[in-house]
Short mmCIF file of C-alpha atoms and ligand atoms in Angstrom, two decimals:
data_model
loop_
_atom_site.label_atom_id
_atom_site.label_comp_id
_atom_site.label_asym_id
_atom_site.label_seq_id
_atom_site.Cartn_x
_atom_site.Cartn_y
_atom_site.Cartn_z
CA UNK T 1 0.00 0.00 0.00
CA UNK T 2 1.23 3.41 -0.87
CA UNK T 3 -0.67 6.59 0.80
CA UNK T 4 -0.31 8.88 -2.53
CA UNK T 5 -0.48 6.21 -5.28
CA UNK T 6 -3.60 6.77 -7.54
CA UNK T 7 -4.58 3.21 -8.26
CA UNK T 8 -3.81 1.88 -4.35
CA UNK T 9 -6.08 4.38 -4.04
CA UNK T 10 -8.88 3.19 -6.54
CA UNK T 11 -8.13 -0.30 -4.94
CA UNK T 12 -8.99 1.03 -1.54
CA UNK T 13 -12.18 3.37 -2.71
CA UNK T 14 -10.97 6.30 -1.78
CA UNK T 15 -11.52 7.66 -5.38
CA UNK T 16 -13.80 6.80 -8.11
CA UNK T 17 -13.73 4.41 -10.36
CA UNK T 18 -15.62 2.34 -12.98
CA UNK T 19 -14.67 -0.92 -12.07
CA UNK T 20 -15.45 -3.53 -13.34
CA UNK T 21 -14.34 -6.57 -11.48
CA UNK T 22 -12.16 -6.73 -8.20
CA UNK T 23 -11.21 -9.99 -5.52
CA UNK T 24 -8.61 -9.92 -2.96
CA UNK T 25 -5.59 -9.31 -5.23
CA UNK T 26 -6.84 -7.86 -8.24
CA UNK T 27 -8.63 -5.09 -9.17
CA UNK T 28 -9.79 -3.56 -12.80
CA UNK T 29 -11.39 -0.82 -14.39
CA UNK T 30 -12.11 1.42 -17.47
CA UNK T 31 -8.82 3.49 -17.95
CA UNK T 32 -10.06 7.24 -18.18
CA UNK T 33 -8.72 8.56 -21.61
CA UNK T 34 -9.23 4.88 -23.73
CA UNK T 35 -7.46 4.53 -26.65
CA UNK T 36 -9.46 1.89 -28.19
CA UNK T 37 -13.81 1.14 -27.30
CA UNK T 38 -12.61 -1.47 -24.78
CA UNK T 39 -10.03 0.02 -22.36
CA UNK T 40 -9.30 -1.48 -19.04
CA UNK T 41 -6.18 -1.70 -16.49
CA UNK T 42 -5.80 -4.67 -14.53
CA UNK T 43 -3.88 -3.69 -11.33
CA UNK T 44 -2.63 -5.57 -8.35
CA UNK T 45 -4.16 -4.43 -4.99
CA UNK T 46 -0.70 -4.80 -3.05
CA UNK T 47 1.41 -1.71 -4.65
CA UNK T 48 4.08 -2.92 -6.78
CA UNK T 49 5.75 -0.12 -8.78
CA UNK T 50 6.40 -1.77 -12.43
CA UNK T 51 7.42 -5.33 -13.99
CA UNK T 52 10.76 -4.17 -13.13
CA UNK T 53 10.25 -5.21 -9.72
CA UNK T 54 8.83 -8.51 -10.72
CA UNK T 55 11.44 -12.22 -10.11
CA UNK T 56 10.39 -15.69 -10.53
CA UNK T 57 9.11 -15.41 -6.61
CA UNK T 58 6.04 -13.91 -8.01
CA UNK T 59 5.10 -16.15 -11.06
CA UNK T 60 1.99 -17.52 -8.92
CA UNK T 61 -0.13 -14.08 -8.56
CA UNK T 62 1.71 -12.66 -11.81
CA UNK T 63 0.16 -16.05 -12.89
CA UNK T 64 -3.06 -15.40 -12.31
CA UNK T 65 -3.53 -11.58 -13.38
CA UNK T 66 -2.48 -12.70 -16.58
CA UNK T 67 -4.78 -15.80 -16.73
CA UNK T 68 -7.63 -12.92 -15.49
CA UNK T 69 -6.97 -11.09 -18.30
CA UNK T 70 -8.54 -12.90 -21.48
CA UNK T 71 -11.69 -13.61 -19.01
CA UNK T 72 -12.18 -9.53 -18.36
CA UNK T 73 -11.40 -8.64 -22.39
CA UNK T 74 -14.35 -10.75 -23.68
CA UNK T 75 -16.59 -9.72 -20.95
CA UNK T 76 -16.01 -6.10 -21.14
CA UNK T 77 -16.58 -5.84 -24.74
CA UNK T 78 -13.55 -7.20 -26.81
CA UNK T 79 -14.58 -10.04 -29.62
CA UNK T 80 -13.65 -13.71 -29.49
CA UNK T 81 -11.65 -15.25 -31.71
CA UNK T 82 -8.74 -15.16 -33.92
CA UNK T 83 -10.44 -12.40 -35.79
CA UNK T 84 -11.14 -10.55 -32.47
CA UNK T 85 -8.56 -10.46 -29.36
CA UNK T 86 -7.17 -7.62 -27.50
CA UNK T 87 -3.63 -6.07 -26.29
CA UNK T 88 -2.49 -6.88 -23.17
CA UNK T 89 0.30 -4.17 -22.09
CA UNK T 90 2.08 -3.86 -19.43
CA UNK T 91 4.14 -0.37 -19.67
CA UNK T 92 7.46 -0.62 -17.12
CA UNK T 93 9.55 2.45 -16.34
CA UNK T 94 10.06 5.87 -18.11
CA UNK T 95 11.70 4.40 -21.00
CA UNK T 96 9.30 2.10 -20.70
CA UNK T 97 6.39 4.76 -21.28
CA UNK T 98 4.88 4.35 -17.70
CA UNK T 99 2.98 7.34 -16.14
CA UNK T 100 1.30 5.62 -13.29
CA UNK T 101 3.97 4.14 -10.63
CA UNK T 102 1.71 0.98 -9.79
CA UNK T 103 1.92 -2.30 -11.93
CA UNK T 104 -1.06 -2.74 -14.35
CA UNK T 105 -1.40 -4.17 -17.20
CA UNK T 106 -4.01 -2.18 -20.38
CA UNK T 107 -6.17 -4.72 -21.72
CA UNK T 108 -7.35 -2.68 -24.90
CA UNK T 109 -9.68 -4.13 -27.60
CA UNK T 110 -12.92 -3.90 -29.52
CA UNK T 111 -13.25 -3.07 -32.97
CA UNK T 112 -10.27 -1.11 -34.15
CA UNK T 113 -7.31 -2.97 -35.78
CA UNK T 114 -3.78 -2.48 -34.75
CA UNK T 115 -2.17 -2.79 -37.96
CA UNK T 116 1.24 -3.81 -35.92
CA UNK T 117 1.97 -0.97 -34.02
CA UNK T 118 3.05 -1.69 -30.90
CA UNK T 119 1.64 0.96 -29.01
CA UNK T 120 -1.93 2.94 -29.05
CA UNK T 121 -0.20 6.22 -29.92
CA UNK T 122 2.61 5.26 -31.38
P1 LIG P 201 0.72 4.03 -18.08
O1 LIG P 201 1.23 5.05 -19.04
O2 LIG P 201 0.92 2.61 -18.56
O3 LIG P 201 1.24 4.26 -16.68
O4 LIG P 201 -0.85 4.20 -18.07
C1 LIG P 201 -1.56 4.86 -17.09
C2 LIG P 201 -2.99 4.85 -17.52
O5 LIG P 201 -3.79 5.19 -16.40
C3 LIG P 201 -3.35 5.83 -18.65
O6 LIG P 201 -3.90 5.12 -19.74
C4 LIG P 201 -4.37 6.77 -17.99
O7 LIG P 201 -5.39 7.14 -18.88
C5 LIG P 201 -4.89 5.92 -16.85
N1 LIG P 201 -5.39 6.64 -15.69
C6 LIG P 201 -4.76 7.60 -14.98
N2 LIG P 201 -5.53 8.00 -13.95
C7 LIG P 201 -6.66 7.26 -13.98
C8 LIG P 201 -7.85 7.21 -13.18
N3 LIG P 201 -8.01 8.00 -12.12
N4 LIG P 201 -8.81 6.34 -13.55
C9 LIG P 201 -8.66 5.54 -14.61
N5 LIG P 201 -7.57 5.54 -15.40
C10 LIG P 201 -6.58 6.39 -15.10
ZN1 LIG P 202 -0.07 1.85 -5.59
#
């Protein structure tokens, strides 16, 4: 838990959020400026800065945020299927394009193609 971290604060309730699914390590919600119709972050609830603080200790919950992930994309919005799918991104450090100091990964999707880029703005 960090007292001035924006998403330990969405995982406590403290501000708002649209959330749209949330157990005892995991929360996630629509990401306020989406860059694609389906837009969520997946975030853990204990604060963890970025992958860059991630070792093989923590395959088991890193485990199952990714295994959440496909599970929240289809039933937020994203399409099934090979012709469907979504981005799962997990920005890590400046260089690494991250604004918000508290893992998460973007699950972005719907009907927009990516056409390779690898990055909504890119
Ligand atoms: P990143 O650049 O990977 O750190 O992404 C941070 C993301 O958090 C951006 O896509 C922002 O739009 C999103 N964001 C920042 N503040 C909030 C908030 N209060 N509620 C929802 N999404 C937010
Ligand atoms: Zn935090």
């Amino acid at each position: 838990m960090s007292d001035n971290c924006i998403f330990c604060k969405i995982s406590r309730g403290e501000i708002p959020a649209k959330k749209v699914y949330e157990d005892d390590e995991f929360v996630a919600f629509q990401d306020i400026n989406p860059a694609a119709p389906v837009h969520l972050l997946l975030i853990t609830r204990r604060h963890i800065e970025s992958m860059q603080d991630v070792s093989p200790d923590d395959a088991g919950w890193l485990g199952r945020m990714m295994a959440l992930a496909p599970r929240l994309a289809l039933e937020n919005g994203c399409n099934p299927g090979a012709q469907g799918g979504f981005r799962l991104l997990a920005n890590s450090g400046a260089e690494g394009g991250q604004e918000v100091p508290h893992l998460h990964f973007h699950i972005i999707g719907g009907s927009r193609p990516w056409k390779g880029r690898v990055a909504p703005n890119a």
